[in-house]
mmCIF file of N, CA and C in Angstrom:
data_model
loop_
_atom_site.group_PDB
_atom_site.id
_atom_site.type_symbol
_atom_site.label_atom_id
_atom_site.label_comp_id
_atom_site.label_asym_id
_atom_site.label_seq_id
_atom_site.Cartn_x
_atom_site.Cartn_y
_atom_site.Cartn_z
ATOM 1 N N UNK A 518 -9.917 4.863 1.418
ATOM 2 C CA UNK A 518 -8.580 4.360 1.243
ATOM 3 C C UNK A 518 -7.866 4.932 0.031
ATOM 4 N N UNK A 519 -8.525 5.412 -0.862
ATOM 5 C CA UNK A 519 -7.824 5.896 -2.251
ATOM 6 C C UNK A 519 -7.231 7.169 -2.251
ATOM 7 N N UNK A 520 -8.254 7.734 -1.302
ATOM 8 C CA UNK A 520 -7.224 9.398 -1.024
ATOM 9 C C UNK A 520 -6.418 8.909 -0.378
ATOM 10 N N UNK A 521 -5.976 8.433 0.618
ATOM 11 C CA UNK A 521 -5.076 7.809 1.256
ATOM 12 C C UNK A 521 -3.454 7.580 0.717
ATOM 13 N N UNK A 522 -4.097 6.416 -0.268
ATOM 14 C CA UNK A 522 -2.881 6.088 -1.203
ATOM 15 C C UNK A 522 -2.537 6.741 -1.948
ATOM 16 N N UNK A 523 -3.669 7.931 -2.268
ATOM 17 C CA UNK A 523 -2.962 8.706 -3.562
ATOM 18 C C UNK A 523 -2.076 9.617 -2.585
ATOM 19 N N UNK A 524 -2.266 9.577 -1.415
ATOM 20 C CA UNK A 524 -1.508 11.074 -0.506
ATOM 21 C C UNK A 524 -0.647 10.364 -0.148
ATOM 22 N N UNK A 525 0.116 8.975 0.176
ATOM 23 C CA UNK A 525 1.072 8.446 1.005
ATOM 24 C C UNK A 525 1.791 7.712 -0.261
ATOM 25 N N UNK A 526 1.379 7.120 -1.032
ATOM 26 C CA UNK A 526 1.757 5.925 -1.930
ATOM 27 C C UNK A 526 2.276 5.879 -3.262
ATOM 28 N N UNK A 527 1.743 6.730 -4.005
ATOM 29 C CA UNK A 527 1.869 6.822 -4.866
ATOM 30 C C UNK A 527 3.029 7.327 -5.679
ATOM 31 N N UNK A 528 3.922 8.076 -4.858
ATOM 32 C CA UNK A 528 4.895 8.606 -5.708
ATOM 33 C C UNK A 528 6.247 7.393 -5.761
ATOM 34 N N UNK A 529 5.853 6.074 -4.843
ATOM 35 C CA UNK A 529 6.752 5.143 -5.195
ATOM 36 C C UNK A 529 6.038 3.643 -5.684
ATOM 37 N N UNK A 530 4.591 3.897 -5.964
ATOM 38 C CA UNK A 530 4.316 2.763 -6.474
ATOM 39 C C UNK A 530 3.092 3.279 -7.504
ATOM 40 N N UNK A 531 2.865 4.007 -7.635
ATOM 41 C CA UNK A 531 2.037 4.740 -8.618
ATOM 42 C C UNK A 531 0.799 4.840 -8.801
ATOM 43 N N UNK A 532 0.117 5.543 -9.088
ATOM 44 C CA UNK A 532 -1.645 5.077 -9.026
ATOM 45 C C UNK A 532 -2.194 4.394 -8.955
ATOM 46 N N UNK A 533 -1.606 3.100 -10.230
ATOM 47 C CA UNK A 533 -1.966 1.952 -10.857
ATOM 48 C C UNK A 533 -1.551 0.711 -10.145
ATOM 49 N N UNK A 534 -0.706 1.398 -8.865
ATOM 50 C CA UNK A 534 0.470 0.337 -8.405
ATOM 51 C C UNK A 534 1.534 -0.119 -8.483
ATOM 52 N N UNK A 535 1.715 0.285 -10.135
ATOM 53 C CA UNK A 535 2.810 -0.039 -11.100
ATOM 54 C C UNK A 535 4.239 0.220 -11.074
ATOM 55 N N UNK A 536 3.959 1.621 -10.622
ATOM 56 C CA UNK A 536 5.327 2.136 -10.842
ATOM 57 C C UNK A 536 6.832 1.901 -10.311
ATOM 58 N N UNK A 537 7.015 0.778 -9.482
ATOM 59 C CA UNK A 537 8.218 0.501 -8.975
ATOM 60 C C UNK A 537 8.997 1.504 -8.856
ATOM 61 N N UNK A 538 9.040 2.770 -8.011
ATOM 62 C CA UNK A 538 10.128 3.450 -7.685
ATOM 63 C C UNK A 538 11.085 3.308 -6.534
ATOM 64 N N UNK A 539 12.231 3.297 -6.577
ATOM 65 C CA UNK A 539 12.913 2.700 -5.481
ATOM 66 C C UNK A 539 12.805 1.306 -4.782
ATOM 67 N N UNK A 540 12.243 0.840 -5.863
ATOM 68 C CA UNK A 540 12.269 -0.592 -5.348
ATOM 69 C C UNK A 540 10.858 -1.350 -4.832
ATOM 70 N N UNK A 541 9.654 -0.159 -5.097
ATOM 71 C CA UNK A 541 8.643 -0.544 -4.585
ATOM 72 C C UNK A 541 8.318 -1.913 -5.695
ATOM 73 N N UNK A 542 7.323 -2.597 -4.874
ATOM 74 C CA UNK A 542 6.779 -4.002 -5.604
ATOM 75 C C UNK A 542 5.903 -3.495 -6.348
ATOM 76 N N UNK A 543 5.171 -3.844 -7.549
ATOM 77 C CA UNK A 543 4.071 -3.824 -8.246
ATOM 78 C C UNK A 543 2.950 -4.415 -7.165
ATOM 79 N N UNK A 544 2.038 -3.762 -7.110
ATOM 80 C CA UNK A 544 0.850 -4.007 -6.114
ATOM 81 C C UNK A 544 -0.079 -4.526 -6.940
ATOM 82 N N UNK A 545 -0.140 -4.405 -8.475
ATOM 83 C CA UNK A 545 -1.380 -5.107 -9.210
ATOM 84 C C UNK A 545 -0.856 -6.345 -9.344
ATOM 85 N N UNK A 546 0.134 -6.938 -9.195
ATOM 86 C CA UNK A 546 0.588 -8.497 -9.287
ATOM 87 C C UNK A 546 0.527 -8.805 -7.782
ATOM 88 N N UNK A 547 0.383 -8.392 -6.748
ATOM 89 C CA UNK A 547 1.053 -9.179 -5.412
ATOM 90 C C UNK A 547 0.033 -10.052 -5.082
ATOM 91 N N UNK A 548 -0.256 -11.131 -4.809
ATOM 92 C CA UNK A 548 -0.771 -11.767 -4.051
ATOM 93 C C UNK A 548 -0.610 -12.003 -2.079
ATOM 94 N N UNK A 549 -0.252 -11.151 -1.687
ATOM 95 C CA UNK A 549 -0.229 -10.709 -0.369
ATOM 96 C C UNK A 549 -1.433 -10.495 0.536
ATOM 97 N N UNK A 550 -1.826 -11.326 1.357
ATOM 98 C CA UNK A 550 -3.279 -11.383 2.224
ATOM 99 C C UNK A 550 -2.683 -9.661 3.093
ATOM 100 N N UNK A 551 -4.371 -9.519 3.554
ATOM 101 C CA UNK A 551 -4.652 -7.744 3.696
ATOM 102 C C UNK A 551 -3.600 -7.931 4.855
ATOM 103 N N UNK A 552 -3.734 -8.971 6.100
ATOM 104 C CA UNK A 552 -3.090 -9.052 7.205
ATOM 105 C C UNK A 552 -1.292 -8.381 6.706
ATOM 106 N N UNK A 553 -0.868 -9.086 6.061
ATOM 107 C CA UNK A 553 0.738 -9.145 5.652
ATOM 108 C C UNK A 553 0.276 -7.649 5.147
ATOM 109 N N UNK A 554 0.155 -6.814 4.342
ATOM 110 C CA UNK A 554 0.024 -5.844 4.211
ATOM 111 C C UNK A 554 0.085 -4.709 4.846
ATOM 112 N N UNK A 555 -1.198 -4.797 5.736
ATOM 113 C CA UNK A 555 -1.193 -4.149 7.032
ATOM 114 C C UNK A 555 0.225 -3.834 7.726
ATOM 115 N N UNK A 556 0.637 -5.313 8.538
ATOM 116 C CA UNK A 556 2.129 -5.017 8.795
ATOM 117 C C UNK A 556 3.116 -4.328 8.195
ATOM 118 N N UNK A 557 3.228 -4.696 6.955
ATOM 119 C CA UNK A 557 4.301 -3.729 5.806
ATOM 120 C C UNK A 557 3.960 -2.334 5.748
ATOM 121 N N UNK A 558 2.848 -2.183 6.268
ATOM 122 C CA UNK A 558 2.268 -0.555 6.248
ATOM 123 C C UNK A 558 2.312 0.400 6.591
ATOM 124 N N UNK A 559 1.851 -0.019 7.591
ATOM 125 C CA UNK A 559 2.281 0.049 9.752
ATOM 126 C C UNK A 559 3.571 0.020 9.570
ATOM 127 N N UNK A 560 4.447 -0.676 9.799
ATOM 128 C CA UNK A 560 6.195 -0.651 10.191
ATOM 129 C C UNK A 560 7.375 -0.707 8.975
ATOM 130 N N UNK A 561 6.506 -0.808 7.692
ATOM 131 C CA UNK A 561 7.315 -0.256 6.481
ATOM 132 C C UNK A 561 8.159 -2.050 6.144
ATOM 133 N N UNK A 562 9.200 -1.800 5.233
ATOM 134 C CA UNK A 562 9.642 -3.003 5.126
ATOM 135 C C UNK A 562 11.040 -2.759 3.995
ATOM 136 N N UNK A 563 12.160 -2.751 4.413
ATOM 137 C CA UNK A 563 13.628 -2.988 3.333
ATOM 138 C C UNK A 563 13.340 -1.279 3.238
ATOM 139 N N UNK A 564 13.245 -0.642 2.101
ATOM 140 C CA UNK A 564 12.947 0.907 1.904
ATOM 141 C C UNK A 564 11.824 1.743 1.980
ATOM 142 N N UNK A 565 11.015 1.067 2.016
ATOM 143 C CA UNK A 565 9.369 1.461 2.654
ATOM 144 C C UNK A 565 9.241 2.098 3.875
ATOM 145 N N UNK A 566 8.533 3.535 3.452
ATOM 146 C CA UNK A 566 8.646 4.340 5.029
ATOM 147 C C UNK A 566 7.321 3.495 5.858
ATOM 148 N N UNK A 567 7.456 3.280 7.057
ATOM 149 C CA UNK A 567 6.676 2.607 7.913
ATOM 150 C C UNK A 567 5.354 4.192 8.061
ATOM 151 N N UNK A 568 4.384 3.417 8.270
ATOM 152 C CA UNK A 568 3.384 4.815 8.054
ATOM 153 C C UNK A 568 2.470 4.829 9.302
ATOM 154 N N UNK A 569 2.781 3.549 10.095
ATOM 155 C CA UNK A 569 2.393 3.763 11.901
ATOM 156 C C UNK A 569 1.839 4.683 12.567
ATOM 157 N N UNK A 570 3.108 5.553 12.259
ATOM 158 C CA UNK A 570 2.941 6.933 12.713
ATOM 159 C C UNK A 570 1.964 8.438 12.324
ATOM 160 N N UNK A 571 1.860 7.938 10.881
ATOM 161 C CA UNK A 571 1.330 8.815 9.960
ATOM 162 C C UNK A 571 -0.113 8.331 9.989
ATOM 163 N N UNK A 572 -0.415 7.413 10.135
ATOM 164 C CA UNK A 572 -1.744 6.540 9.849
ATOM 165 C C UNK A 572 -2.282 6.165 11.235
ATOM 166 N N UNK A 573 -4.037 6.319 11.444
ATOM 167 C CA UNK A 573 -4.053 5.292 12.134
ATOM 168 C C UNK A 573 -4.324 4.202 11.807
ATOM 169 N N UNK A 574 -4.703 2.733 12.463
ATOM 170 C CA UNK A 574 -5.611 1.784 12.518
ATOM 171 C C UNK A 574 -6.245 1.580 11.310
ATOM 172 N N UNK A 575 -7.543 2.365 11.546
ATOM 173 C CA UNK A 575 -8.666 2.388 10.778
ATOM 174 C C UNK A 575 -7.881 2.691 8.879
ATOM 175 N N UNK A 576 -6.791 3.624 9.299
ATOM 176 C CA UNK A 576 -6.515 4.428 7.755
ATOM 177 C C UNK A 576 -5.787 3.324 7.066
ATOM 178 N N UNK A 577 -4.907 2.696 7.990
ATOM 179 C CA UNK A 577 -3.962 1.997 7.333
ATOM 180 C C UNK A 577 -4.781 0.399 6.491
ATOM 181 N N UNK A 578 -6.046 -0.107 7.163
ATOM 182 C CA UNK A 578 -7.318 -0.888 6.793
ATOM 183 C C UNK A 578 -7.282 -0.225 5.998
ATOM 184 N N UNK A 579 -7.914 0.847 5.816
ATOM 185 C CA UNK A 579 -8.544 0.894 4.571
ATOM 186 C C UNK A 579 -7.974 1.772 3.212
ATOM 187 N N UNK A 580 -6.305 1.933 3.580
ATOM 188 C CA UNK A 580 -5.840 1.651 2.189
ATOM 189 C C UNK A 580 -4.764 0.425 1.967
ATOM 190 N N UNK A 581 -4.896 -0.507 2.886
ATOM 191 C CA UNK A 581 -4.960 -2.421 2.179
ATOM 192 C C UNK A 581 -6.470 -2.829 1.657
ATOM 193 N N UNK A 582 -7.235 -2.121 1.715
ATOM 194 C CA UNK A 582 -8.404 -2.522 0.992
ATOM 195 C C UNK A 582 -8.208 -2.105 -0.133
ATOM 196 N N UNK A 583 -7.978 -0.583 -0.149
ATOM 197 C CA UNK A 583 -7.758 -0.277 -1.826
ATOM 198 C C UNK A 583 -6.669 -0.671 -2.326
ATOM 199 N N UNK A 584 -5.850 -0.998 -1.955
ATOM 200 C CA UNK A 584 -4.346 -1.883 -2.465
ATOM 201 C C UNK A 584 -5.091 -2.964 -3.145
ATOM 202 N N UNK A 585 -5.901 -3.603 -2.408
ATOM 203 C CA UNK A 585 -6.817 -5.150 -3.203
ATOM 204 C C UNK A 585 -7.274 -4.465 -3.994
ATOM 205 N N UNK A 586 -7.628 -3.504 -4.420
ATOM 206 C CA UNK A 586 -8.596 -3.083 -5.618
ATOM 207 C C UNK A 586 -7.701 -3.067 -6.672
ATOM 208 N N UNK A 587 -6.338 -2.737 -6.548
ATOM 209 C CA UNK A 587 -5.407 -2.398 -7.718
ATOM 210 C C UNK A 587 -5.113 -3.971 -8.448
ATOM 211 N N UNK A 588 -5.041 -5.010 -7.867
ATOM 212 C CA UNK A 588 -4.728 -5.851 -8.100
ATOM 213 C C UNK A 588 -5.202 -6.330 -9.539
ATOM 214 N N UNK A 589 -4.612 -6.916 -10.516
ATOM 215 C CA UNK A 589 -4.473 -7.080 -12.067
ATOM 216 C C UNK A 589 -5.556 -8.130 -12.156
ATOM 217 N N UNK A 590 -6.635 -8.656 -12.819
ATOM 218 C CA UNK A 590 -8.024 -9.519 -12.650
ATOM 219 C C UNK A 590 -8.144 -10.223 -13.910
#
C-alpha cells in the first residue's frame, strides 16, 4: 500500500499525510473507518480524483491500510 500512496497520493496529501494541498484532509488526524475510505478512494470525493479506475480492489485495500498507518498515535 505505501508504494501505492507514494505513486497516487502524495502530491496532495503528502507522505506524512499532512500536507493539505488543494484541500486535501490531513490523514494523520482522520478518524474515518477503512470502509468510508475505500469509497472516497474508489469514486474520489469534492476535489479528490476518484482512483476506481486507476486502482483495483485489492490496491485500493491496501492503501486504506496504509492510510491507517499514517494516523497521529
Amino acid at each position: 500500500g505505501q508504494s501505492l500512496y507514494e505513486l497516487n497520493c502524495t502530491s496532495c496529501h503528502g507522505t506524512d499525510g499532512k500536507l493539505n494541498v488543494l484541500g486535501a484532509k490531513d490523514l494523520s488526524i482522520s478518524t474515518m473507518p477503512k470502509d468510508q475510505m475505500i469509497e472516497i478512494i474508489t469514486n474520489g470525493k469534492n476535489t479528490m480524483t476518484p482512483f476506481g479506475s486507476v486502482l483495483n480492489t485489492e490496491e485500493v485495500s491496501e492503501v486504506a491500510d496504509y492510510v491507517l498507518t499514517l494516523r497521529s498515535k
